[in-house]
Amino acid sequence: MNIQIVSVGKLKEKYLKLGIEEYSKRLSSYAKIDLVEVPDEKAPENLSEADMEIVKKKEGERILSKIGADTYVIALAIEGKMKSSEQLASDLESLMTYGRSKIAFVIGGSLGLHEDVMKGSDEKLSFSKMTLPHQLMKLVLVEQIYRAFRIIKNEPYHK
């Protein structure tokens, strides 16, 4: 299985980088993982709604340019469906079983994802009703994908 995580912005925090590297290394024995960062747009605090839309559109175009047409796309969004770790594992296993070997998880920037990315997604996934920093979300996501593969393989870890 090929898993791509497309996220907006460059990860700068060393502690997050180290965590993502660790889980990516662990995950590599189960799947090919590709971490793709697209540049974020400058977004001052006092943007108008129209300017926010322009920022999200530009970031969205960058995201979509990195995803192949044959890829199953899962957008991380607060309004998405919440799942347990076991359900995520089951869903990933079903995708593998039915020949969907390319999966992209998409993490938007500080303003979220543009509607073009949302419409182009096969699924919307939420980890919480709380807003989480997108940089931290990448670490949580990689850990949960790793956990899902441990569950699929019936290996200890997830308890």
mmCIF file with all atom_site columns, N, CA and C in Angstrom, residues 9-36:
data_model
loop_
_atom_site.group_PDB
_atom_site.id
_atom_site.type_symbol
_atom_site.label_atom_id
_atom_site.label_alt_id
_atom_site.label_comp_id
_atom_site.label_asym_id
_atom_site.label_entity_id
_atom_site.label_seq_id
_atom_site.pdbx_PDB_ins_code
_atom_site.Cartn_x
_atom_site.Cartn_y
_atom_site.Cartn_z
_atom_site.occupancy
_atom_site.B_iso_or_equiv
_atom_site.pdbx_formal_charge
_atom_site.auth_seq_id
_atom_site.auth_comp_id
_atom_site.auth_asym_id
_atom_site.auth_atom_id
_atom_site.pdbx_PDB_model_num
ATOM 1  N N  . GLY A 1 9  ? 2.289  23.722 4.483  1.00 0.00 ? 9  GLY A N  1
ATOM 2  C CA . GLY A 1 9  ? 3.262  24.341 5.385  1.00 0.00 ? 9  GLY A CA 1
ATOM 3  C C  . GLY A 1 9  ? 4.418  23.431 5.705  1.00 0.00 ? 9  GLY A C  1
ATOM 4  N N  . LYS A 1 10 ? 5.531  24.058 6.004  1.00 0.00 ? 10 LYS A N  1
ATOM 5  C CA . LYS A 1 10 ? 6.752  23.329 6.351  1.00 0.00 ? 10 LYS A CA 1
ATOM 6  C C  . LYS A 1 10 ? 6.783  23.108 7.857  1.00 0.00 ? 10 LYS A C  1
ATOM 7  N N  . LEU A 1 11 ? 7.043  21.885 8.230  1.00 0.00 ? 11 LEU A N  1
ATOM 8  C CA . LEU A 1 11 ? 7.133  21.545 9.641  1.00 0.00 ? 11 LEU A CA 1
ATOM 9  C C  . LEU A 1 11 ? 8.464  22.044 10.187 1.00 0.00 ? 11 LEU A C  1
ATOM 10 N N  . LYS A 1 12 ? 8.404  22.878 11.214 1.00 0.00 ? 12 LYS A N  1
ATOM 11 C CA . LYS A 1 12 ? 9.623  23.477 11.766 1.00 0.00 ? 12 LYS A CA 1
ATOM 12 C C  . LYS A 1 12 ? 9.990  22.922 13.143 1.00 0.00 ? 12 LYS A C  1
ATOM 13 N N  . GLU A 1 13 ? 8.990  22.522 13.912 1.00 0.00 ? 13 GLU A N  1
ATOM 14 C CA . GLU A 1 13 ? 9.219  22.105 15.291 1.00 0.00 ? 13 GLU A CA 1
ATOM 15 C C  . GLU A 1 13 ? 9.955  20.774 15.346 1.00 0.00 ? 13 GLU A C  1
ATOM 16 N N  . LYS A 1 14 ? 11.108 20.766 15.975 1.00 0.00 ? 14 LYS A N  1
ATOM 17 C CA . LYS A 1 14 ? 11.955 19.582 16.009 1.00 0.00 ? 14 LYS A CA 1
ATOM 18 C C  . LYS A 1 14 ? 11.253 18.400 16.682 1.00 0.00 ? 14 LYS A C  1
ATOM 19 N N  . TYR A 1 15 ? 10.551 18.645 17.770 1.00 0.00 ? 15 TYR A N  1
ATOM 20 C CA . TYR A 1 15 ? 9.912  17.551 18.490 1.00 0.00 ? 15 TYR A CA 1
ATOM 21 C C  . TYR A 1 15 ? 8.833  16.882 17.646 1.00 0.00 ? 15 TYR A C  1
ATOM 22 N N  . LEU A 1 16 ? 8.127  17.643 16.814 1.00 0.00 ? 16 LEU A N  1
ATOM 23 C CA . LEU A 1 16 ? 7.140  17.046 15.918 1.00 0.00 ? 16 LEU A CA 1
ATOM 24 C C  . LEU A 1 16 ? 7.824  16.269 14.798 1.00 0.00 ? 16 LEU A C  1
ATOM 25 N N  . LYS A 1 17 ? 8.884  16.843 14.249 1.00 0.00 ? 17 LYS A N  1
ATOM 26 C CA . LYS A 1 17 ? 9.649  16.152 13.194 1.00 0.00 ? 17 LYS A CA 1
ATOM 27 C C  . LYS A 1 17 ? 10.150 14.800 13.691 1.00 0.00 ? 17 LYS A C  1
ATOM 28 N N  . LEU A 1 18 ? 10.695 14.785 14.907 1.00 0.00 ? 18 LEU A N  1
ATOM 29 C CA . LEU A 1 18 ? 11.233 13.537 15.465 1.00 0.00 ? 18 LEU A CA 1
ATOM 30 C C  . LEU A 1 18 ? 10.135 12.487 15.634 1.00 0.00 ? 18 LEU A C  1
ATOM 31 N N  . GLY A 1 19 ? 8.979  12.891 16.120 1.00 0.00 ? 19 GLY A N  1
ATOM 32 C CA . GLY A 1 19 ? 7.865  11.962 16.287 1.00 0.00 ? 19 GLY A CA 1
ATOM 33 C C  . GLY A 1 19 ? 7.381  11.419 14.952 1.00 0.00 ? 19 GLY A C  1
ATOM 34 N N  . ILE A 1 20 ? 7.254  12.288 13.967 1.00 0.00 ? 20 ILE A N  1
ATOM 35 C CA . ILE A 1 20 ? 6.799  11.870 12.634 1.00 0.00 ? 20 ILE A CA 1
ATOM 36 C C  . ILE A 1 20 ? 7.825  10.933 12.000 1.00 0.00 ? 20 ILE A C  1
ATOM 37 N N  . GLU A 1 21 ? 9.106  11.255 12.141 1.00 0.00 ? 21 GLU A N  1
ATOM 38 C CA . GLU A 1 21 ? 10.158 10.378 11.614 1.00 0.00 ? 21 GLU A CA 1
ATOM 39 C C  . GLU A 1 21 ? 10.098 9.000  12.261 1.00 0.00 ? 21 GLU A C  1
ATOM 40 N N  . GLU A 1 22 ? 9.890  8.957  13.568 1.00 0.00 ? 22 GLU A N  1
ATOM 41 C CA . GLU A 1 22 ? 9.833  7.681  14.278 1.00 0.00 ? 22 GLU A CA 1
ATOM 42 C C  . GLU A 1 22 ? 8.673  6.816  13.782 1.00 0.00 ? 22 GLU A C  1
ATOM 43 N N  . TYR A 1 23 ? 7.474  7.393  13.719 1.00 0.00 ? 23 TYR A N  1
ATOM 44 C CA . TYR A 1 23 ? 6.320  6.606  13.273 1.00 0.00 ? 23 TYR A CA 1
ATOM 45 C C  . TYR A 1 23 ? 6.392  6.278  11.791 1.00 0.00 ? 23 TYR A C  1
ATOM 46 N N  . SER A 1 24 ? 6.974  7.150  10.981 1.00 0.00 ? 24 SER A N  1
ATOM 47 C CA . SER A 1 24 ? 7.156  6.858  9.556  1.00 0.00 ? 24 SER A CA 1
ATOM 48 C C  . SER A 1 24 ? 8.096  5.666  9.377  1.00 0.00 ? 24 SER A C  1
ATOM 49 N N  . LYS A 1 25 ? 9.157  5.618  10.199 1.00 0.00 ? 25 LYS A N  1
ATOM 50 C CA . LYS A 1 25 ? 10.111 4.509  10.140 1.00 0.00 ? 25 LYS A CA 1
ATOM 51 C C  . LYS A 1 25 ? 9.409  3.202  10.528 1.00 0.00 ? 25 LYS A C  1
ATOM 52 N N  . ARG A 1 26 ? 8.623  3.247  11.593 1.00 0.00 ? 26 ARG A N  1
ATOM 53 C CA . ARG A 1 26 ? 7.890  2.053  12.029 1.00 0.00 ? 26 ARG A CA 1
ATOM 54 C C  . ARG A 1 26 ? 6.896  1.608  10.956 1.00 0.00 ? 26 ARG A C  1
ATOM 55 N N  . LEU A 1 27 ? 6.238  2.562  10.348 1.00 0.00 ? 27 LEU A N  1
ATOM 56 C CA . LEU A 1 27 ? 5.211  2.298  9.344  1.00 0.00 ? 27 LEU A CA 1
ATOM 57 C C  . LEU A 1 27 ? 5.789  1.723  8.056  1.00 0.00 ? 27 LEU A C  1
ATOM 58 N N  . SER A 1 28 ? 7.057  1.996  7.791  1.00 0.00 ? 28 SER A N  1
ATOM 59 C CA . SER A 1 28 ? 7.667  1.595  6.517  1.00 0.00 ? 28 SER A CA 1
ATOM 60 C C  . SER A 1 28 ? 7.696  0.082  6.308  1.00 0.00 ? 28 SER A C  1
ATOM 61 N N  . SER A 1 29 ? 7.579  -0.706 7.367  1.00 0.00 ? 29 SER A N  1
ATOM 62 C CA . SER A 1 29 ? 7.532  -2.165 7.186  1.00 0.00 ? 29 SER A CA 1
ATOM 63 C C  . SER A 1 29 ? 6.137  -2.645 6.763  1.00 0.00 ? 29 SER A C  1
ATOM 64 N N  . TYR A 1 30 ? 5.155  -1.767 6.793  1.00 0.00 ? 30 TYR A N  1
ATOM 65 C CA . TYR A 1 30 ? 3.790  -2.121 6.396  1.00 0.00 ? 30 TYR A CA 1
ATOM 66 C C  . TYR A 1 30 ? 3.355  -1.466 5.084  1.00 0.00 ? 30 TYR A C  1
ATOM 67 N N  . ALA A 1 31 ? 3.864  -0.286 4.829  1.00 0.00 ? 31 ALA A N  1
ATOM 68 C CA . ALA A 1 31 ? 3.400  0.481  3.667  1.00 0.00 ? 31 ALA A CA 1
ATOM 69 C C  . ALA A 1 31 ? 4.476  1.475  3.260  1.00 0.00 ? 31 ALA A C  1
ATOM 70 N N  . LYS A 1 32 ? 4.393  1.904  2.017  1.00 0.00 ? 32 LYS A N  1
ATOM 71 C CA . LYS A 1 32 ? 5.273  2.977  1.553  1.00 0.00 ? 32 LYS A CA 1
ATOM 72 C C  . LYS A 1 32 ? 4.616  4.289  1.971  1.00 0.00 ? 32 LYS A C  1
ATOM 73 N N  . ILE A 1 33 ? 5.342  5.110  2.686  1.00 0.00 ? 33 ILE A N  1
ATOM 74 C CA . ILE A 1 33 ? 4.790  6.379  3.168  1.00 0.00 ? 33 ILE A CA 1
ATOM 75 C C  . ILE A 1 33 ? 5.539  7.534  2.501  1.00 0.00 ? 33 ILE A C  1
ATOM 76 N N  . ASP A 1 34 ? 4.768  8.489  2.004  1.00 0.00 ? 34 ASP A N  1
ATOM 77 C CA . ASP A 1 34 ? 5.338  9.648  1.325  1.00 0.00 ? 34 ASP A CA 1
ATOM 78 C C  . ASP A 1 34 ? 4.751  10.902 1.978  1.00 0.00 ? 34 ASP A C  1
ATOM 79 N N  . LEU A 1 35 ? 5.608  11.672 2.616  1.00 0.00 ? 35 LEU A N  1
ATOM 80 C CA . LEU A 1 35 ? 5.177  12.907 3.276  1.00 0.00 ? 35 LEU A CA 1
ATOM 81 C C  . LEU A 1 35 ? 5.458  14.072 2.338  1.00 0.00 ? 35 LEU A C  1
ATOM 82 N N  . VAL A 1 36 ? 4.396  14.735 1.905  1.00 0.00 ? 36 VAL A N  1
ATOM 83 C CA . VAL A 1 36 ? 4.517  15.829 0.947  1.00 0.00 ? 36 VAL A CA 1
ATOM 84 C C  . VAL A 1 36 ? 4.062  17.122 1.612  1.00 0.00 ? 36 VAL A C  1
#
